[in-house]
Amino acid sequence: MTYDIRRLIPFLDPSVQEWSVEARVLRWLTFLWLFVGLVVLFSASYPSANADYGDGLYYFKRQLIAVAIGLVGFNVIVHSSLRYILGIAQWGFFLLVGLLLLTLVPGLGTNVNGATRWISIGPVPIIQPSELIKPFLVLQSARVFGNWHRLNYKFRWAWIGIFGLVLLGILLQPNLSTTALCGMTLWLVAMAAGLPYYQLGATALGGLFLGVLSISIKEYQRRRIMSFLNPWADPMQDGYQLIQSLLAVGSGGFWGTGLGMSQQKLFYLPIQYSDFIFAVYAEEFGLAGSLVLLLFLAAYGTLALLVALKARNIEYQLVAIGVMVVMVGQSLLNIGVATGVLPTTGLPLPLFSYGGSSMVASLLLAGLLIRVARESSEAEVVSLDGRRDEMRRKRLGTRG
């Protein structure tokens, strides 16, 4: 007698059904996105890494380690039951909430550029809970809002308080941009779940109030808003990042300067391998390459919506929508910052920007979307097989 090992381990998917078209396309789009992102990161980070560490591959090699870790999680999710993942997601969620709050404790959080967003292991800031929590926030919000009408008011208020605590913890780091992204994700998932409009409206007003309050208290946030409105008023200080980014984007012309030929990344454009990596991409690949990237994001978002429409239940639908909001929405926000459409923020470009936590979180999110697509396909196959079995039983019963 032989046993299938996948049936002996509860979280592994025992199904042997073929992947759906959507799942296959999303998988290859994810790998293409990752490959292009690594190429652009290599180009954008080489001069800075060579100057700071004497090794032009310093950032690239560290990013490859994060990619390896992220791909392990990606493959586990793609081949695991989504119901099992949703069942254990709350434990990862609460763990990361705890780590997020630890960054606010003096001496435990690591301060980088005025923000305590990292937890260090030794001298190296290695974990950024506000990035790693994103896939778990999508899963837990899908689970909570997908069963919202079944929950009593006690549990509803408890989860509103927990989600609010997460947003407040990120805001206090301070990290207004990530707070806004996570808040929009929660809000859009709740709207897709069909929550009453008065509740959504009240939540939106509360989020707007917190945003205005944060900008009023934090001077650097007010200065970012002012420099966004007129970066040329202070070209050497507050407006410097945006001006250098705009120069990079404009220097690319239609076809770009070519891979590796960006001039702005040579010690003019700050944080060119992370927050402003799109500016390097636009300079080297031009308007044509930028339009291709936007079309790519549109295709990815459209496929995510199709997957959500085909999902077998409301929780799976909300997972797909949450992944789309984070992956595509965060990309558009990063591009908007680099092109001067939005105020300067610290949001990375998923699968492009340097950062281990961001890379791992992005690959986990992509894996979740592909898993939803796989289970939607399997639901259709099982349903078809079930109908065939029923018809076969009816025919045998008639003959008898």
Short mmCIF file of C-alpha atoms in Angstrom, two decimals:
data_model
loop_
_atom_site.label_atom_id
_atom_site.label_comp_id
_atom_site.label_asym_id
_atom_site.label_seq_id
_atom_site.Cartn_x
_atom_site.Cartn_y
_atom_site.Cartn_z
CA MET A 1 0.00 0.00 0.00
CA THR A 2 1.32 3.44 -0.94
CA TYR A 3 0.54 6.77 0.66
CA ASP A 4 0.52 10.26 -0.80
CA ILE A 5 2.63 12.36 1.56
CA ARG A 6 0.55 15.42 0.72
CA ARG A 7 -2.49 13.78 2.31
CA LEU A 8 -0.61 13.11 5.53
CA ILE A 9 0.26 16.78 6.11
CA PRO A 10 -2.89 18.90 6.62
CA PHE A 11 -1.70 22.18 5.13
CA LEU A 12 -0.43 20.73 1.84
CA ASP A 13 -2.89 20.73 -1.04
CA PRO A 14 -3.92 17.15 -1.91
CA SER A 15 -5.45 18.22 -5.22
CA VAL A 16 -3.76 17.17 -8.46
CA GLN A 17 -5.96 19.27 -10.73
CA GLU A 18 -4.40 21.32 -13.50
CA TRP A 19 -3.81 24.99 -12.84
CA SER A 20 -6.28 27.46 -14.29
CA VAL A 21 -5.25 29.88 -17.01
CA GLU A 22 -5.44 32.77 -14.57
CA ALA A 23 -3.17 31.02 -12.06
CA ARG A 24 -0.57 30.20 -14.71
CA VAL A 25 -0.56 33.69 -16.17
CA LEU A 26 -0.32 35.28 -12.72
CA ARG A 27 2.60 33.02 -11.82
CA TRP A 28 4.56 34.01 -14.94
CA LEU A 29 3.65 37.68 -14.51
CA THR A 30 4.98 37.50 -10.95
CA PHE A 31 8.26 35.95 -12.12
CA LEU A 32 8.57 38.52 -14.90
CA TRP A 33 7.89 41.34 -12.42
CA LEU A 34 10.51 39.91 -10.07
CA PHE A 35 13.12 39.46 -12.83
CA VAL A 36 12.73 42.99 -14.19
CA GLY A 37 12.80 44.36 -10.64
CA LEU A 38 16.09 42.61 -9.90
CA VAL A 39 17.64 43.91 -13.12
CA VAL A 40 16.57 47.47 -12.32
CA LEU A 41 17.76 47.15 -8.71
CA PHE A 42 21.18 45.95 -9.91
CA SER A 43 21.47 48.99 -12.16
CA ALA A 44 20.12 51.48 -9.61
CA SER A 45 22.12 50.27 -6.61
CA TYR A 46 25.53 49.53 -8.12
CA PRO A 47 27.10 53.05 -7.90
CA SER A 48 25.90 53.68 -4.36
CA ALA A 49 26.90 50.22 -3.13
CA ASN A 50 30.32 50.54 -4.72
CA ALA A 51 30.88 53.95 -3.09
CA ASP A 52 29.58 53.00 0.37
CA TYR A 53 30.81 49.42 0.72
CA GLY A 54 33.39 48.92 -2.02
CA ASP A 55 31.15 46.23 -3.51
CA GLY A 56 28.74 47.20 -6.28
CA LEU A 57 26.76 44.00 -5.69
CA TYR A 58 26.23 44.63 -1.97
CA TYR A 59 22.52 45.52 -2.16
CA PHE A 60 21.85 43.09 -5.00
CA LYS A 61 23.25 40.09 -3.12
CA ARG A 62 21.29 40.92 0.00
CA GLN A 63 18.17 41.26 -2.10
CA LEU A 64 18.76 37.79 -3.56
CA ILE A 65 18.72 36.36 -0.04
CA ALA A 66 15.32 37.99 0.55
CA VAL A 67 14.10 36.63 -2.80
CA ALA A 68 15.14 33.10 -1.80
CA ILE A 69 13.27 33.39 1.52
CA GLY A 70 10.25 34.92 -0.18
CA LEU A 71 10.10 32.20 -2.84
CA VAL A 72 10.02 29.53 -0.16
CA GLY A 73 6.96 31.19 1.37
CA PHE A 74 5.53 31.78 -2.11
CA ASN A 75 5.69 28.07 -2.99
CA VAL A 76 4.31 26.96 0.36
CA ILE A 77 1.29 29.25 -0.09
CA VAL A 78 0.71 28.31 -3.72
CA HIS A 79 0.58 24.62 -2.80
CA SER A 80 -1.36 24.96 0.47
CA SER A 81 -5.06 24.99 1.21
CA LEU A 82 -6.30 28.56 1.47
CA ARG A 83 -8.77 27.55 4.16
CA TYR A 84 -5.87 26.30 6.27
CA ILE A 85 -3.90 29.50 5.61
CA LEU A 86 -6.86 31.63 6.67
CA GLY A 87 -7.23 29.51 9.79
CA ILE A 88 -3.67 30.11 11.01
CA ALA A 89 -3.25 33.66 9.65
CA GLN A 90 -4.35 35.26 12.91
CA TRP A 91 -1.33 33.84 14.74
CA GLY A 92 1.09 35.41 12.28
CA PHE A 93 -0.97 38.59 12.40
CA PHE A 94 -0.78 38.89 16.20
CA LEU A 95 2.94 38.03 16.19
CA LEU A 96 3.65 40.87 13.77
CA VAL A 97 1.41 43.25 15.72
CA GLY A 98 3.60 42.50 18.73
CA LEU A 99 6.78 43.11 16.73
CA LEU A 100 5.27 46.30 15.35
CA LEU A 101 4.63 47.61 18.84
CA LEU A 102 8.14 46.58 19.93
CA THR A 103 9.61 49.05 17.41
CA LEU A 104 8.07 51.82 19.53
CA VAL A 105 9.87 50.69 22.70
CA PRO A 106 13.04 52.75 23.27
CA GLY A 107 16.10 50.61 22.75
CA LEU A 108 14.30 47.87 20.81
CA GLY A 109 13.37 49.68 17.59
CA THR A 110 16.15 50.75 15.22
CA ASN A 111 16.10 54.36 14.05
CA VAL A 112 16.91 54.85 10.36
CA ASN A 113 16.50 58.30 8.79
CA GLY A 114 14.41 59.50 11.73
CA ALA A 115 11.95 56.59 11.79
CA THR A 116 11.95 53.50 14.04
CA ARG A 117 10.49 50.96 11.63
CA TRP A 118 12.99 48.12 12.04
CA ILE A 119 13.97 45.51 14.61
CA SER A 120 17.64 44.63 14.55
CA ILE A 121 19.38 41.32 14.98
CA GLY A 122 22.82 42.41 16.11
CA PRO A 123 23.89 45.63 14.37
CA VAL A 124 21.78 45.00 11.25
CA PRO A 125 18.17 46.28 10.92
CA ILE A 126 16.65 43.16 9.38
CA ILE A 127 12.91 43.01 10.14
CA GLN A 128 10.39 45.67 9.21
CA PRO A 129 7.07 44.54 10.76
CA SER A 130 5.03 47.22 8.96
CA GLU A 131 5.95 45.55 5.64
CA LEU A 132 5.70 41.92 6.75
CA ILE A 133 2.25 42.47 8.27
CA LYS A 134 0.66 43.35 4.90
CA PRO A 135 -0.17 39.80 3.71
CA PHE A 136 -1.47 38.90 7.17
CA LEU A 137 -3.53 42.09 7.24
CA VAL A 138 -5.11 41.09 3.93
CA LEU A 139 -5.88 37.58 5.20
CA GLN A 140 -7.28 38.70 8.55
CA SER A 141 -9.36 41.52 7.08
CA ALA A 142 -10.82 39.07 4.54
CA ARG A 143 -11.69 36.68 7.33
CA VAL A 144 -13.22 39.34 9.58
CA PHE A 145 -15.14 41.36 6.98
CA GLY A 146 -16.13 38.23 5.06
CA ASN A 147 -18.01 37.07 8.20
CA TRP A 148 -18.97 40.54 9.41
CA HIS A 149 -22.72 39.93 9.40
CA ARG A 150 -22.27 36.78 11.50
CA LEU A 151 -20.22 38.50 14.20
CA ASN A 152 -21.83 40.06 17.25
CA TYR A 153 -21.08 43.66 18.15
CA LYS A 154 -18.52 42.64 20.75
CA PHE A 155 -16.31 40.93 18.19
CA ARG A 156 -16.87 43.69 15.64
CA TRP A 157 -15.66 46.38 18.00
CA ALA A 158 -12.80 44.19 19.15
CA TRP A 159 -11.48 43.81 15.60
CA ILE A 160 -12.02 47.46 14.79
CA GLY A 161 -9.89 48.23 17.84
CA ILE A 162 -7.19 45.75 16.78
CA PHE A 163 -7.02 47.11 13.23
CA GLY A 164 -6.95 50.63 14.65
CA LEU A 165 -4.07 49.64 16.94
CA VAL A 166 -2.11 48.37 13.92
CA LEU A 167 -2.63 51.64 12.05
CA LEU A 168 -1.75 53.70 15.12
CA GLY A 169 1.41 51.67 15.71
CA ILE A 170 2.57 52.26 12.13
CA LEU A 171 1.67 55.94 12.33
CA LEU A 172 3.73 56.42 15.50
CA GLN A 173 6.93 55.05 13.93
CA PRO A 174 6.26 57.49 12.13
CA ASN A 175 5.16 56.09 8.76
CA LEU A 176 2.19 57.99 7.41
CA SER A 177 2.38 56.52 3.89
CA THR A 178 2.23 52.88 5.03
CA THR A 179 -0.51 53.78 7.50
CA ALA A 180 -2.52 55.28 4.65
CA LEU A 181 -1.95 52.24 2.42
CA CYS A 182 -2.96 49.76 5.13
CA GLY A 183 -5.97 51.90 6.03
CA MET A 184 -7.09 52.05 2.38
CA THR A 185 -6.64 48.29 2.09
CA LEU A 186 -8.84 47.64 5.11
CA TRP A 187 -11.42 50.13 3.88
CA LEU A 188 -11.62 48.73 0.35
CA VAL A 189 -11.81 45.13 1.59
CA ALA A 190 -14.63 46.17 3.92
CA MET A 191 -16.43 47.93 1.07
CA ALA A 192 -16.08 44.85 -1.15
CA ALA A 193 -17.52 42.76 1.69
CA GLY A 194 -20.68 44.88 1.59
CA LEU A 195 -20.45 46.73 4.89
CA PRO A 196 -23.03 49.52 5.32
CA TYR A 197 -22.08 52.82 3.71
CA TYR A 198 -22.60 54.81 6.89
CA GLN A 199 -19.98 52.67 8.63
CA LEU A 200 -17.57 53.06 5.72
CA GLY A 201 -18.19 56.81 5.63
CA ALA A 202 -17.60 57.22 9.34
CA THR A 203 -14.37 55.20 9.08
CA ALA A 204 -13.16 57.27 6.12
CA LEU A 205 -13.79 60.49 8.03
CA GLY A 206 -11.92 59.12 11.04
CA GLY A 207 -8.95 58.17 8.87
CA LEU A 208 -8.93 61.58 7.23
CA PHE A 209 -8.98 63.24 10.65
CA LEU A 210 -6.01 61.16 11.84
CA GLY A 211 -4.10 62.01 8.66
CA VAL A 212 -4.70 65.73 9.07
CA LEU A 213 -3.81 65.51 12.76
CA SER A 214 -0.54 63.72 11.99
CA ILE A 215 0.42 66.30 9.38
CA SER A 216 -0.44 69.09 11.82
CA ILE A 217 1.79 67.60 14.54
CA LYS A 218 4.75 66.40 12.46
CA GLU A 219 6.69 69.30 10.98
CA TYR A 220 8.55 67.16 8.44
CA GLN A 221 5.22 65.95 7.01
CA ARG A 222 4.04 69.54 6.57
CA ARG A 223 7.32 70.38 4.84
CA ARG A 224 6.84 67.43 2.49
CA ILE A 225 3.42 68.71 1.53
CA MET A 226 4.78 72.21 0.88
CA SER A 227 7.73 70.88 -1.13
CA PHE A 228 5.35 68.75 -3.18
CA LEU A 229 3.30 71.83 -4.08
CA ASN A 230 6.41 73.82 -5.06
CA PRO A 231 9.69 71.85 -4.91
CA TRP A 232 11.61 74.69 -6.59
CA ALA A 233 11.02 76.95 -3.58
CA ASP A 234 13.75 75.03 -1.71
CA PRO A 235 15.67 73.06 -4.36
CA MET A 236 18.60 72.13 -2.11
CA GLN A 237 16.64 70.91 0.93
CA ASP A 238 12.97 69.88 1.05
CA GLY A 239 12.46 69.92 -2.71
CA TYR A 240 15.73 68.19 -3.58
CA GLN A 241 14.42 64.60 -3.79
CA LEU A 242 11.47 65.44 -6.00
CA ILE A 243 13.49 67.73 -8.30
CA GLN A 244 16.17 65.07 -8.85
CA SER A 245 13.49 62.46 -9.47
CA LEU A 246 11.75 64.67 -12.04
CA LEU A 247 15.09 65.33 -13.75
CA ALA A 248 15.68 61.59 -13.97
CA VAL A 249 12.22 60.88 -15.39
CA GLY A 250 12.50 63.74 -17.90
CA SER A 251 16.02 62.78 -18.98
CA GLY A 252 14.80 59.42 -20.22
CA GLY A 253 12.93 60.87 -23.15
CA PHE A 254 10.82 58.43 -25.15
CA TRP A 255 13.17 55.44 -25.46
CA GLY A 256 15.39 56.00 -22.40
CA THR A 257 19.14 56.22 -22.00
CA GLY A 258 19.58 52.43 -21.86
CA LEU A 259 20.08 49.91 -19.08
CA GLY A 260 22.80 51.03 -16.69
CA MET A 261 23.16 54.47 -18.31
CA SER A 262 21.23 56.59 -15.80
CA GLN A 263 23.12 59.72 -14.77
CA GLN A 264 20.88 60.77 -11.89
CA LYS A 265 21.67 57.60 -9.94
CA LEU A 266 25.31 58.75 -9.77
CA PHE A 267 25.00 60.49 -6.39
CA TYR A 268 22.31 62.98 -7.46
CA LEU A 269 19.09 61.05 -6.84
CA PRO A 270 18.75 60.01 -3.16
CA ILE A 271 17.56 56.53 -2.16
CA GLN A 272 17.65 55.60 -5.84
CA TYR A 273 17.56 51.87 -5.09
CA SER A 274 14.42 52.03 -2.93
CA ASP A 275 11.90 54.86 -2.74
CA PHE A 276 12.91 56.44 -6.07
CA ILE A 277 13.83 53.35 -8.05
CA PHE A 278 11.10 54.12 -10.59
CA ALA A 279 12.91 57.35 -11.50
CA VAL A 280 15.98 55.28 -12.46
CA TYR A 281 13.76 52.90 -14.41
CA ALA A 282 12.08 55.79 -16.24
CA GLU A 283 15.43 57.37 -17.11
CA GLU A 284 16.90 54.14 -18.48
CA PHE A 285 13.77 52.83 -20.26
CA GLY A 286 12.04 56.11 -21.09
CA LEU A 287 8.39 56.85 -21.63
CA ALA A 288 7.97 53.65 -23.64
CA GLY A 289 9.21 51.48 -20.79
CA SER A 290 7.12 53.41 -18.25
CA LEU A 291 3.97 52.85 -20.30
CA VAL A 292 4.79 49.14 -20.56
CA LEU A 293 5.10 48.97 -16.77
CA LEU A 294 1.75 50.74 -16.32
CA LEU A 295 0.11 48.35 -18.80
CA PHE A 296 1.65 45.47 -16.89
CA LEU A 297 0.14 46.73 -13.64
CA ALA A 298 -3.22 47.17 -15.38
CA ALA A 299 -3.07 43.57 -16.64
CA TYR A 300 -2.11 42.27 -13.20
CA GLY A 301 -4.94 44.20 -11.55
CA THR A 302 -7.47 43.04 -14.16
CA LEU A 303 -6.48 39.40 -13.65
CA ALA A 304 -6.78 39.86 -9.89
CA LEU A 305 -10.34 41.15 -10.33
CA LEU A 306 -11.21 38.21 -12.59
CA VAL A 307 -9.84 35.84 -9.96
CA ALA A 308 -11.93 37.59 -7.31
CA LEU A 309 -15.08 37.24 -9.42
CA LYS A 310 -14.47 33.51 -9.90
CA ALA A 311 -13.55 32.81 -6.27
CA ARG A 312 -15.64 30.17 -4.53
CA ASN A 313 -16.64 32.24 -1.46
CA ILE A 314 -16.58 35.76 -0.10
CA GLU A 315 -13.40 35.29 1.97
CA TYR A 316 -11.41 34.17 -1.06
CA GLN A 317 -12.80 37.07 -3.07
CA LEU A 318 -11.67 39.52 -0.42
CA VAL A 319 -8.18 37.98 -0.31
CA ALA A 320 -7.82 38.55 -4.07
CA ILE A 321 -9.08 42.12 -3.80
CA GLY A 322 -6.78 42.85 -0.86
CA VAL A 323 -3.75 41.54 -2.74
CA MET A 324 -4.65 43.66 -5.76
CA VAL A 325 -4.98 46.80 -3.63
CA VAL A 326 -1.59 46.32 -1.98
CA MET A 327 0.43 45.18 -5.00
CA VAL A 328 -1.05 47.46 -7.66
CA GLY A 329 -2.07 50.32 -5.39
CA GLN A 330 1.32 50.55 -3.70
CA SER A 331 3.03 50.46 -7.11
CA LEU A 332 0.92 53.34 -8.37
CA LEU A 333 1.58 55.34 -5.19
CA ASN A 334 5.34 54.84 -5.59
CA ILE A 335 5.18 55.89 -9.25
CA GLY A 336 3.04 58.89 -8.30
CA VAL A 337 5.67 60.04 -5.80
CA ALA A 338 8.52 59.67 -8.31
CA THR A 339 6.65 61.65 -10.95
CA GLY A 340 5.49 64.45 -8.62
CA VAL A 341 1.82 63.47 -8.64
CA LEU A 342 1.85 62.71 -4.90
CA PRO A 343 3.83 64.05 -1.92
CA THR A 344 7.12 62.35 -1.17
CA THR A 345 6.64 59.20 0.89
CA GLY A 346 8.64 56.14 1.86
CA LEU A 347 6.61 53.45 0.09
CA PRO A 348 8.72 50.89 -1.82
CA LEU A 349 7.87 49.69 -5.32
CA PRO A 350 6.86 46.02 -4.89
CA LEU A 351 9.40 43.51 -6.28
CA PHE A 352 11.61 46.42 -7.43
CA SER A 353 12.76 48.35 -4.38
CA TYR A 354 15.57 47.17 -2.14
CA GLY A 355 14.34 45.79 1.16
CA GLY A 356 14.10 42.25 2.47
CA SER A 357 10.84 42.65 4.37
CA SER A 358 9.14 44.30 1.41
CA MET A 359 10.35 41.60 -0.98
CA VAL A 360 9.18 38.74 1.25
CA ALA A 361 5.79 40.39 1.84
CA SER A 362 5.28 41.03 -1.89
CA LEU A 363 6.04 37.41 -2.82
CA LEU A 364 3.69 36.14 -0.11
CA LEU A 365 0.93 38.41 -1.44
CA ALA A 366 1.51 37.21 -5.01
CA GLY A 367 1.36 33.61 -3.79
CA LEU A 368 -1.98 34.26 -2.09
CA LEU A 369 -3.50 35.61 -5.29
CA ILE A 370 -2.27 32.61 -7.30
CA ARG A 371 -3.64 30.27 -4.63
CA VAL A 372 -7.09 31.87 -4.88
CA ALA A 373 -6.94 31.39 -8.66
CA ARG A 374 -5.96 27.72 -8.24
CA GLU A 375 -8.77 26.95 -5.81
CA SER A 376 -11.33 28.69 -8.00
CA SER A 377 -10.32 26.42 -10.87
CA GLU A 378 -10.44 23.33 -8.68
CA ALA A 379 -13.93 24.26 -7.47
CA GLU A 380 -15.13 24.26 -11.06
CA VAL A 381 -13.55 20.87 -11.79
CA VAL A 382 -14.95 19.28 -8.64
CA SER A 383 -18.35 20.71 -9.44
CA LEU A 384 -18.23 19.23 -12.96
CA ASP A 385 -17.13 15.83 -11.66
CA GLY A 386 -19.89 15.93 -9.10
CA ARG A 387 -22.51 16.57 -11.78
CA ARG A 388 -21.17 13.69 -13.86
CA ASP A 389 -21.31 11.31 -10.89
CA GLU A 390 -24.85 12.38 -10.15
CA MET A 391 -25.91 11.80 -13.76
CA ARG A 392 -24.22 8.37 -13.71
CA ARG A 393 -26.10 7.38 -10.55
CA LYS A 394 -29.38 8.50 -12.08
CA ARG A 395 -28.79 6.40 -15.19
CA LEU A 396 -27.95 3.32 -13.10
CA GLY A 397 -31.04 3.89 -10.98
CA THR A 398 -33.27 4.10 -14.08
CA ARG A 399 -31.89 0.87 -15.49
CA GLY A 400 -32.50 -0.91 -12.22
#
